Amino acid sequence: MFLRADKVRRGDTLQCDVCIVGAGAAGITIAQELVDSRLKVILLESGALRGDAETQSLAEGRTRGTEQTPLDQSRLRLFGGTTNHWAGICRPLDELDFLERSWVPDSGWPISRQSLEAYYRRAHPVCDLGPYDYGDAAWSRNIDPDDLFARADIVLKLVRYSKPTRFGTKFRRTLNRSNSMRVVLNANVTEIVPDPTVQTVRSVDVRTLAGNHFSVGARAFVIACGGIENARLLLLSDRFTRRGLGNDGDRVGRYYMDHLGTKYVGLMLHFDETMVRVATPSDYAGVGSKIGLGMTSEALTRERLLNHVMYIQQPQPLERMKAGAEIFGKHWDLSSVERVGEQTPPFLRLLGKARGSKLSLCYMESEPSPNPASRVTLSDEIDRLEQRKLIVDWQLHDPDYASISRAAQTYAQVVGRYGLGRMSLVRWLRDPKAERDRRVFPAQHHMGTTRMADSPSRGVVDSDCKIFGLDNTYIAGSSVFPTTGYINPTLTIVALSLRLADHLRGTL
Amino acid sequence: MIRRRLLIAAATLVSGLVALALLPIELISRAPVYRNWLSQRAANALRELVGQGGTGGLGTAARNAGLTPDQALGKLMSRGSHAAFLMNLSDRGLLRSYLDERQRDDFATGRVDYLEGWLLSETEICIAALLGD
């Protein structure tokens, strides 16, 4: 059943078994999993079924440090959350992403990749991704019949495209039909209220932009407001704890991460069709897909690199590339395109073994290393609900840039060594002294601000996503990721949410 | 005072001319300058191979990096005998496969460098230097 928060009687306290705050990918996934359980659920959503500017303005905040997309553009406040404008790119994290790595400070999840495998499988139909298959399938043999990449310690990474599934649209009817489910729209949670001992959360305070207010009490609470809003809500909940809820270890809001997009790494001149096949998107089992290049775990470990993927765009004429690069010039480093003389590729090609004339742009996505100085805090600015707004200060370590640079150089070497073509790299990737030129593109994947850890001194939630020190409050979403891998976060958000739903069903 | 200024200007001019004269002609001339017949012979054979399109600015870039045509030839001939190199120059097919093999070997052994942003084999850079633009 859906209802509007303004219709709830002012000052009332609604009761349920599970209160979920936020109806995005995480919140809706958990809610739809609990539909057939015996649990009474209330799902609170700040927005309505359609977006409105007034509600969206609550997403405003300030950014600092590395260039970011404005906070009210990268996130959406309506039913379905940011899945209303996501690109649909999916793939599970790699096994290495879960491990503690000596060259990545504060790395390591308290759970293994294997423990998420069953949930990744279940997440596939949720995201409309077709068969769960990322392994050594026919597509891999078609692209690389000679196992050339394996010899170069390179792996092909299959990435699947969701439709993209709009979670609000897909699950609206299911949630509406359920007798045990109440979805309250225009319900802005402004504070999580624990008992005075700060061991159990009693309720959450809800306000509407029209001036109504009420509370929701529950046996368990799930905070699923998004990668940075989760931290904000904990920091705002400072009635009994000056630092905010779950923040005894001063970890809430720290380790803010986004994927490091490098647009562009440079150009690839193809000597044969191998990399063209890598660059060609295709339908795999009826689902759109693309392929990226990555390195084996052994190579990443040996070279002490951050995990990453390099994508090669489909070949296109040089002039079209230049035009495209100019349109998006603000974020794209044009140097590699501008430096290509019309005769450079023909010269190199004639020396090479093939006669083709194809050129592609290449770009890369990399994980950042976790950084406690990269953080979400509250500013003194107040929003329309009289809540303190966010400051997101995205800080990167120098080794993050160095890792991208070394990875790009390795690909350029491999491409040359195996006669696949030649690569040009933008200046900061090939010259360590060109620090002023280095630039990464924010992927708008907000992660890490309430990280999962094995102790409260290292994180905010435990391996069940339960906030340390609180016995009935959980966090869902990418804010629990201790490290990010290179791939877009939604599939992992959904997998973790399914796991949390199982946990709630089993324990309540 | 005026005489002193004139003297300084003249001295600067003379020292500039001397410095220019001391620079290898290969690094000043716009067109490649070949000091021996083999450089010329190699350049001709390679030009025949790559066609009239030129090197797209890579020749100048290689020269700006301090590589003269003769130095480039020296590097190209440094692996194997001069006789074998001459044989390769005499046949287009032989030359192409010889260069292919060298380029692979360059990448495998790290004999690579960036020229105008491209990661190239030493062989490619030498050819660019030999041919000019």
XYZ file of C-alpha atoms in Angstrom:
641
model
C 0.000 0.000 0.000
C 1.241 3.479 -0.886
C 0.386 6.560 1.141
C 1.571 10.143 1.336
C 3.333 11.313 4.463
C 1.114 14.370 4.690
C -1.847 12.040 5.253
C -0.316 10.544 8.414
C -1.694 12.119 11.576
C 0.711 14.735 12.964
C 2.683 13.452 15.949
C 1.631 9.815 15.451
C 4.038 6.928 15.777
C 3.545 4.249 13.130
C 4.655 0.784 14.186
C 6.124 -2.064 12.155
C 8.660 -4.871 12.308
C 11.103 -3.415 9.797
C 11.420 0.244 8.894
C 13.414 0.873 5.733
C 14.591 4.426 5.124
C 15.061 5.128 1.418
C 13.464 3.567 -1.656
C 16.396 3.222 -4.030
C 18.095 0.060 -5.271
C 18.914 -1.132 -1.746
C 15.695 -0.186 0.040
C 13.365 -1.506 -2.659
C 15.337 -4.747 -2.998
C 14.972 -5.442 0.725
C 11.322 -4.397 0.769
C 10.326 -6.639 -2.148
C 12.185 -9.556 -0.536
C 10.149 -9.105 2.641
C 6.815 -8.841 0.849
C 5.927 -12.485 1.408
C 7.381 -12.738 4.886
C 5.350 -12.422 8.057
C 7.088 -9.113 8.781
C 5.239 -5.807 8.701
C 7.354 -3.337 6.756
C 7.274 0.436 6.360
C 9.337 1.860 3.507
C 9.956 5.594 3.836
C 10.842 7.591 0.747
C 11.764 11.274 0.674
C 10.357 11.799 -2.817
C 7.157 10.840 -4.563
C 6.470 8.589 -7.544
C 7.575 11.449 -9.770
C 10.399 13.836 -9.092
C 9.852 17.431 -7.995
C 12.352 20.246 -7.734
C 11.555 21.108 -4.132
C 12.347 17.624 -2.858
C 15.360 17.313 -5.148
C 16.778 20.508 -3.629
C 17.223 18.555 -0.381
C 20.084 16.752 -2.139
C 22.110 19.952 -2.416
C 25.458 20.214 -0.703
C 28.966 21.461 -1.177
C 31.871 19.612 -2.749
C 35.566 20.036 -2.104
C 38.806 18.434 -3.212
C 38.800 16.442 -6.423
C 36.282 17.665 -8.963
C 32.825 16.135 -8.473
C 29.404 16.281 -10.022
C 27.089 18.592 -8.006
C 25.373 16.537 -5.318
C 21.864 17.448 -6.441
C 22.649 16.168 -9.943
C 24.338 12.885 -9.148
C 21.502 11.641 -6.896
C 17.747 11.520 -7.303
C 15.116 11.863 -4.583
C 12.051 9.997 -5.782
C 10.662 6.483 -5.576
C 13.316 4.264 -7.160
C 16.066 6.689 -6.171
C 19.070 7.042 -8.402
C 18.087 3.925 -10.392
C 15.849 6.404 -12.217
C 18.938 7.602 -14.086
C 21.575 4.898 -13.733
C 23.363 3.523 -16.792
C 22.764 -0.150 -15.948
C 26.378 -1.338 -16.013
C 26.794 -4.477 -13.894
C 29.347 -7.034 -12.905
C 30.232 -8.627 -9.578
C 33.303 -7.453 -7.741
C 36.419 -9.585 -8.179
C 37.683 -11.928 -5.489
C 40.739 -9.727 -5.042
C 38.518 -6.760 -4.169
C 37.522 -8.463 -0.916
C 41.046 -9.259 0.211
C 43.368 -7.290 2.404
C 46.174 -6.100 0.141
C 49.428 -4.875 1.612
C 49.737 -2.155 -1.040
C 46.213 -0.790 -0.505
C 45.851 0.829 2.940
C 42.678 -0.096 4.849
C 41.707 -2.696 2.265
C 39.871 -5.937 2.972
C 36.246 -6.821 3.547
C 35.213 -8.879 6.583
C 33.322 -11.152 4.175
C 34.594 -13.117 1.204
C 33.612 -12.913 -2.437
C 32.501 -16.538 -2.181
C 29.991 -15.691 0.557
C 28.293 -13.255 -1.840
C 28.214 -15.613 -4.837
C 24.685 -16.914 -4.212
C 23.427 -13.353 -3.735
C 25.036 -12.149 -6.946
C 23.137 -14.932 -8.718
C 19.893 -13.826 -7.103
C 20.652 -10.193 -7.931
C 20.761 -10.961 -11.648
C 17.000 -11.299 -12.213
C 16.386 -8.327 -9.931
C 18.457 -6.228 -12.341
C 17.165 -8.022 -15.480
C 20.614 -9.225 -16.446
C 19.923 -12.634 -17.985
C 22.012 -15.708 -17.210
C 24.601 -15.358 -14.481
C 27.772 -16.010 -16.438
C 30.972 -14.027 -16.302
C 33.308 -16.954 -16.776
C 35.273 -18.554 -19.549
C 32.509 -18.733 -22.116
C 32.345 -18.867 -25.887
C 32.644 -15.104 -26.223
C 36.088 -15.240 -24.667
C 37.343 -17.851 -27.138
C 35.903 -15.922 -30.061
C 37.755 -12.797 -29.121
C 41.026 -14.361 -28.149
C 41.360 -17.774 -29.831
C 45.124 -17.881 -29.268
C 44.973 -17.147 -25.531
C 47.154 -14.177 -26.212
C 45.772 -12.089 -23.350
C 46.335 -14.866 -20.843
C 49.986 -14.965 -21.838
C 50.164 -11.235 -21.149
C 48.508 -11.576 -17.704
C 45.441 -9.805 -19.037
C 41.884 -10.943 -18.490
C 38.801 -10.058 -20.462
C 36.070 -8.676 -18.224
C 32.525 -9.188 -19.388
C 30.265 -6.349 -18.270
C 26.495 -6.675 -18.571
C 23.973 -3.961 -19.227
C 20.759 -3.880 -17.262
C 17.859 -2.411 -19.282
C 18.528 -0.314 -17.090
C 15.978 -1.519 -14.610
C 14.074 1.314 -12.934
C 13.486 -0.192 -9.518
C 10.576 2.109 -8.733
C 8.701 1.153 -11.872
C 9.524 -2.542 -11.694
C 8.550 -3.180 -8.073
C 5.844 -0.593 -7.518
C 2.963 -2.970 -8.139
C 4.459 -5.758 -5.992
C 4.880 -3.406 -3.053
C 1.477 -1.820 -3.540
C -0.338 -5.181 -3.557
C 1.205 -6.393 -0.326
C -0.843 -6.176 2.865
C 2.249 -6.234 5.028
C 3.916 -3.323 3.263
C 3.319 0.390 3.641
C 5.275 2.702 1.351
C 5.175 6.249 2.657
C 6.072 8.889 0.069
C 7.335 12.432 0.763
C 8.611 11.107 4.093
C 11.955 12.709 4.982
C 13.711 11.038 7.879
C 15.477 13.748 9.839
C 16.781 11.807 12.817
C 17.326 8.272 14.036
C 16.333 8.204 17.690
C 17.939 5.617 19.983
C 17.140 4.932 23.613
C 19.257 6.986 26.050
C 21.769 4.151 26.416
C 22.294 4.313 22.654
C 22.046 0.561 22.242
C 18.694 0.237 20.517
C 16.989 2.522 18.045
C 13.417 3.243 19.065
C 12.156 5.274 16.138
C 12.934 7.581 13.281
C 11.581 11.120 13.021
C 9.842 11.970 9.771
C 9.072 15.415 8.393
C 7.441 16.597 5.212
C 8.095 19.743 3.236
C 4.452 20.698 3.846
C 5.095 20.791 7.594
C 3.789 17.448 8.853
C 5.840 15.349 11.248
C 5.503 11.910 12.810
C 7.619 8.944 13.908
C 8.037 5.341 12.896
C 8.896 2.718 15.489
C 10.197 -0.723 14.556
C 11.976 -3.805 15.787
C 14.652 -3.241 13.179
C 15.704 -0.288 11.055
C 17.483 -0.309 7.709
C 19.109 2.921 6.589
C 19.211 2.850 2.795
C 19.406 6.508 1.760
C 22.410 6.286 -0.559
C 26.195 6.307 -0.475
C 26.592 9.682 1.190
C 23.160 10.350 2.663
C 23.500 7.313 4.960
C 26.471 8.978 6.638
C 24.663 12.306 6.800
C 21.695 10.788 8.628
C 23.968 9.135 11.196
C 25.841 12.400 11.739
C 22.565 14.304 12.086
C 21.359 11.836 14.729
C 23.330 13.400 17.566
C 20.695 13.653 20.278
C 22.653 11.451 22.715
C 26.046 11.269 21.048
C 27.840 14.420 20.017
C 29.588 12.773 17.063
C 26.428 11.167 15.732
C 25.106 7.646 15.782
C 27.489 4.726 15.267
C 30.400 7.106 15.309
C 32.269 6.225 18.501
C 35.257 5.264 16.379
C 35.049 8.482 14.309
C 34.586 6.465 11.118
C 31.194 7.758 9.941
C 31.620 9.826 6.790
C 35.271 8.930 6.363
C 36.698 6.882 3.468
C 34.409 8.526 0.943
C 35.192 7.022 -2.462
C 34.151 7.282 -6.075
C 35.520 5.397 -9.050
C 38.316 7.151 -10.876
C 37.308 7.566 -14.479
C 40.139 8.390 -16.852
C 38.711 9.920 -19.973
C 40.787 9.519 -21.919
C 43.706 7.171 -21.492
C 44.559 7.817 -25.116
C 44.197 6.273 -28.536
C 44.608 2.809 -29.922
C 45.647 2.203 -33.490
C 44.530 -1.290 -34.450
C 46.945 -3.496 -36.405
C 44.437 -6.330 -36.542
C 40.891 -7.148 -35.475
C 41.690 -8.486 -31.986
C 41.121 -5.244 -30.121
C 38.295 -4.314 -32.467
C 36.515 -7.457 -31.258
C 37.154 -6.401 -27.664
C 35.724 -2.982 -28.483
C 32.564 -4.245 -30.153
C 29.542 -4.351 -27.840
C 27.240 -7.299 -28.332
C 24.194 -9.031 -27.025
C 25.115 -11.940 -24.832
C 22.182 -14.244 -24.094
C 19.849 -11.402 -25.005
C 21.479 -8.901 -22.678
C 23.676 -6.065 -23.876
C 27.287 -6.409 -22.888
C 30.711 -4.941 -23.362
C 34.193 -6.165 -22.636
C 36.964 -4.490 -20.767
C 40.580 -5.393 -20.224
C 41.864 -6.050 -16.749
C 44.870 -7.651 -15.162
C 45.061 -10.984 -13.397
C 45.154 -10.939 -9.612
C 48.718 -12.188 -9.825
C 49.753 -9.269 -12.034
C 47.959 -6.718 -9.851
C 49.652 -8.189 -6.789
C 53.063 -8.355 -8.406
C 52.837 -4.799 -9.736
C 51.048 -3.506 -6.617
C 48.330 -1.883 -8.691
C 44.793 -0.882 -7.852
C 42.099 -2.921 -9.553
C 40.870 -1.329 -12.763
C 39.393 -1.967 -16.168
C 40.273 -0.444 -19.507
C 37.581 -0.077 -22.143
C 38.270 0.400 -25.815
C 35.630 2.282 -27.722
C 34.503 1.160 -31.127
C 36.760 2.502 -33.861
C 35.656 5.761 -35.387
C 37.080 8.380 -37.754
C 39.603 10.741 -36.251
C 37.483 13.786 -37.026
C 34.515 12.374 -35.159
C 36.702 11.660 -32.157
C 37.979 15.202 -32.167
C 34.469 16.594 -32.387
C 33.309 14.357 -29.532
C 36.279 15.282 -27.417
C 35.554 18.984 -27.906
C 31.932 18.594 -26.833
C 32.964 16.946 -23.595
C 36.233 18.811 -23.374
C 35.676 19.954 -19.816
C 36.422 16.520 -18.478
C 38.320 14.928 -21.308
C 41.977 15.396 -21.836
C 42.203 16.365 -25.479
C 45.944 16.141 -25.810
C 46.096 12.648 -27.231
C 43.525 13.406 -29.877
C 45.000 16.753 -30.773
C 48.471 15.313 -31.139
C 47.477 12.825 -33.773
C 48.638 14.150 -37.110
C 46.704 12.859 -40.076
C 49.785 10.954 -41.239
C 50.845 9.483 -37.923
C 48.549 6.454 -38.007
C 49.291 5.654 -41.666
C 53.011 5.731 -40.957
C 52.756 3.439 -37.955
C 50.329 1.174 -39.720
C 52.582 0.734 -42.738
C 55.359 -0.341 -40.457
C 52.982 -2.706 -38.726
C 51.831 -6.006 -40.042
C 48.293 -5.042 -40.969
C 46.649 -2.692 -43.410
C 43.701 -1.557 -41.359
C 43.019 2.050 -40.550
C 41.027 1.882 -37.339
C 41.511 4.158 -34.382
C 39.763 3.884 -31.007
C 39.614 5.984 -27.902
C 40.419 4.153 -24.671
C 39.287 4.964 -21.164
C 39.765 3.436 -17.772
C 37.885 3.014 -14.506
C 39.897 2.371 -11.370
C 39.206 1.871 -7.720
C 40.630 4.523 -5.396
C 42.559 3.482 -2.317
C 40.543 4.070 0.872
C 41.474 7.376 2.442
C 40.200 8.460 5.873
C 40.785 12.110 4.939
C 38.308 11.778 2.085
C 35.079 12.419 3.914
C 31.521 13.561 4.270
C 30.823 16.132 6.984
C 28.000 18.473 7.900
C 28.159 22.138 6.989
C 26.516 25.055 8.785
C 24.152 25.589 5.870
C 20.600 24.471 6.534
C 18.181 22.878 4.090
C 14.420 23.409 3.902
C 13.872 20.865 6.666
C 16.329 22.733 8.887
C 18.845 19.972 8.546
C 22.538 20.656 8.103
C 23.677 20.164 4.548
C 26.554 18.019 3.370
C 30.136 18.776 2.517
C 31.752 16.060 0.436
C 35.518 16.382 0.371
C 36.922 13.867 -2.127
C 40.608 13.306 -1.501
C 42.836 10.996 -3.474
C 46.242 9.581 -2.665
C 49.113 10.188 -5.094
C 49.525 6.407 -5.553
C 45.984 6.310 -6.983
C 47.123 8.386 -9.948
C 50.400 6.485 -10.175
C 48.540 3.179 -10.360
C 46.391 4.362 -13.262
C 49.476 5.645 -15.038
C 51.418 2.403 -14.615
C 48.440 0.326 -15.709
C 47.962 2.402 -18.865
C 51.648 2.065 -19.706
C 51.430 -1.687 -19.247
C 48.537 -1.954 -21.713
C 50.459 0.150 -24.228
C 53.403 -2.237 -23.871
C 51.261 -5.343 -24.271
C 49.477 -3.976 -27.316
C 52.828 -3.311 -28.979
C 54.467 -6.505 -27.847
C 51.775 -8.750 -29.274
C 51.496 -6.819 -32.516
C 47.910 -5.737 -31.846
C 48.602 -2.113 -32.591
C 50.021 0.956 -30.920
C 48.717 3.159 -28.144
C 49.218 6.806 -27.445
C 48.776 7.989 -23.866
C 47.794 11.403 -22.579
C 50.648 13.284 -21.002
C 50.023 12.697 -17.295
C 49.815 8.961 -17.848
C 53.196 8.714 -19.534
C 55.082 11.422 -17.677
C 55.167 11.274 -13.862
C 56.259 14.931 -13.784
C 53.060 16.107 -15.468
C 51.160 16.265 -12.177
C 49.310 19.420 -13.142
C 47.740 17.674 -16.123
C 46.348 14.727 -14.245
C 42.624 14.521 -14.172
C 40.050 11.944 -13.197
C 36.381 11.983 -13.968
C 33.894 11.375 -11.131
C 31.803 8.296 -11.856
C 29.115 9.446 -9.386
C 29.324 6.171 -7.472
C 29.294 7.331 -3.864
C 30.796 4.685 -1.595
C 32.593 3.902 1.634
C 31.182 6.390 4.160
C 29.831 3.768 6.584
C 32.295 1.013 5.796
C 31.980 -2.613 6.761
C 34.711 -3.846 9.071
C 35.543 -6.432 11.686
C 35.756 -3.901 14.511
C 34.322 -0.460 15.365
C 37.802 1.034 15.271
C 37.986 0.213 11.554
C 34.457 0.780 10.386
C 30.811 1.545 11.051
C 28.967 -1.715 10.342
C 29.798 -5.353 10.981
C 29.687 -8.179 8.453
C 25.879 -8.329 8.788
C 25.707 -4.612 7.920
C 24.568 -3.890 11.491
C 25.870 -0.664 13.008
C 28.468 -1.385 15.692
C 27.026 -0.762 19.140
C 23.377 -0.769 18.033
C 21.470 -4.014 18.206
C 18.708 -3.313 15.702
C 19.924 -0.892 13.028
C 21.457 -1.814 9.702
C 22.852 0.023 6.723
C 22.220 -0.982 3.125
C 23.905 0.391 0.035
C 27.319 1.273 -1.289
C 28.261 3.241 1.819
C 29.221 -0.088 3.433
C 31.830 -0.933 0.753
C 35.308 -0.918 2.372
C 36.853 -0.941 -1.096
C 35.112 -0.429 -4.393
C 36.649 -2.533 -7.144
C 36.420 -0.903 -10.553
C 32.877 -1.811 -11.492
C 29.675 0.166 -11.014
C 28.208 -0.623 -7.594
C 24.551 -1.460 -8.220
C 24.811 -5.242 -8.601
C 26.802 -5.481 -5.371
C 24.329 -3.144 -3.628
C 21.514 -5.475 -4.655
C 23.443 -8.623 -3.653
C 24.233 -7.204 -0.208
C 20.614 -6.089 0.175
C 19.345 -9.594 -0.599
C 21.757 -10.909 1.992
C 20.530 -8.397 4.547
C 16.908 -9.310 3.777
C 17.736 -12.962 4.474
C 19.361 -11.934 7.733
C 16.322 -9.922 8.808
C 13.967 -12.765 7.929
C 16.139 -15.152 9.902
C 16.551 -13.060 13.011
C 13.264 -11.204 13.508
C 78.298 53.862 -23.729
C 77.032 53.295 -27.286
C 80.305 51.656 -28.271
C 80.078 49.324 -25.283
C 76.575 48.226 -26.237
C 77.692 47.634 -29.828
C 80.565 45.503 -28.603
C 78.233 43.385 -26.459
C 75.788 42.925 -29.333
C 78.567 41.931 -31.705
C 80.010 39.468 -29.202
C 76.572 37.901 -28.696
C 76.063 37.581 -32.431
C 79.470 35.987 -32.965
C 79.025 33.521 -30.109
C 75.566 32.612 -31.462
C 76.997 31.944 -34.896
C 79.814 29.869 -33.445
C 77.335 27.806 -31.412
C 75.214 27.298 -34.504
C 78.210 26.202 -36.509
C 79.135 23.664 -33.866
C 75.689 22.046 -33.902
C 75.417 18.993 -36.136
C 73.796 19.964 -39.401
C 71.424 17.000 -38.980
C 69.780 18.734 -36.053
C 69.387 22.087 -37.808
C 68.340 21.238 -41.328
C 64.642 20.794 -41.999
C 65.291 17.900 -44.353
C 67.216 14.862 -43.137
C 70.921 15.027 -43.873
C 72.649 11.733 -44.598
C 76.384 11.659 -43.991
C 76.985 8.278 -45.612
C 75.634 6.341 -48.539
C 74.167 3.599 -46.358
C 71.943 6.080 -44.515
C 70.698 7.324 -47.847
C 70.209 3.776 -49.116
C 68.305 2.736 -45.999
C 66.142 5.854 -46.117
C 65.262 5.172 -49.744
C 64.265 1.586 -49.042
C 62.200 2.549 -46.018
C 60.524 5.412 -47.846
C 59.535 2.953 -50.525
C 58.046 0.752 -47.851
C 56.018 3.371 -46.006
C 54.992 5.334 -49.085
C 54.896 9.049 -49.633
C 52.684 9.891 -46.668
C 55.592 10.810 -44.445
C 55.802 10.206 -40.736
C 53.195 12.669 -39.546
C 55.606 14.773 -37.543
C 57.333 11.851 -35.874
C 60.523 12.459 -37.843
C 60.893 15.964 -36.459
C 59.956 14.745 -32.991
C 62.669 12.087 -33.143
C 65.207 14.617 -34.306
C 64.138 17.065 -31.599
C 64.823 14.281 -29.156
C 68.421 14.389 -30.401
C 68.472 11.435 -32.785
C 70.281 12.162 -36.056
C 69.660 10.041 -39.177
C 73.118 8.501 -38.908
C 72.672 7.689 -35.237
C 69.334 6.132 -36.142
C 70.974 4.031 -38.819
C 73.644 2.984 -36.346
C 70.974 1.726 -33.982
C 69.120 -0.035 -36.758
C 72.292 -1.885 -37.779
C 73.439 -2.613 -34.260
C 71.794 -6.006 -34.131
C 73.303 -8.334 -36.768
C 75.803 -7.819 -39.560
C 75.885 -4.973 -42.055
C 75.685 -7.519 -44.869
C 72.438 -8.939 -43.506
C 71.036 -5.455 -43.145
C 71.917 -4.657 -46.747
C 70.219 -7.855 -47.876
C 67.075 -6.850 -46.034
C 67.070 -3.456 -47.695
C 67.137 -5.111 -51.083
C 63.790 -6.842 -50.771
C 60.510 -5.321 -49.650
C 59.166 -8.567 -48.170
C 62.401 -9.316 -46.354
C 62.547 -5.784 -45.010
C 58.986 -5.881 -43.720
C 59.415 -9.160 -41.864
C 62.783 -8.025 -40.526
C 61.190 -4.844 -39.149
C 58.221 -6.762 -37.718
C 60.538 -9.042 -35.826
C 62.654 -6.158 -34.556
C 59.615 -4.263 -33.335
C 58.313 -7.253 -31.420
C 61.758 -7.744 -29.942
C 61.916 -4.058 -28.967
C 58.657 -4.284 -27.039
C 59.650 -7.590 -25.440
C 62.972 -6.195 -24.232
C 61.746 -2.754 -23.236
C 63.453 -0.867 -26.086
C 60.516 1.509 -26.322
C 59.897 5.191 -25.821
C 57.176 7.786 -26.221
C 57.164 9.934 -29.318
C 54.342 12.467 -29.636
C 52.470 10.441 -27.042
C 52.759 7.113 -28.880
C 54.575 4.264 -27.214
C 56.838 3.123 -30.040
C 59.590 0.636 -30.567
C 63.148 1.839 -30.945
C 62.949 0.581 -34.536
C 59.987 2.828 -35.355
C 61.643 5.832 -33.757
C 64.847 5.212 -35.736
C 62.924 4.907 -38.986
C 61.094 8.162 -38.244
C 64.433 9.866 -37.586
C 65.886 8.467 -40.788
C 62.968 9.555 -42.929
C 62.162 12.939 -41.461
C 58.625 14.221 -41.982
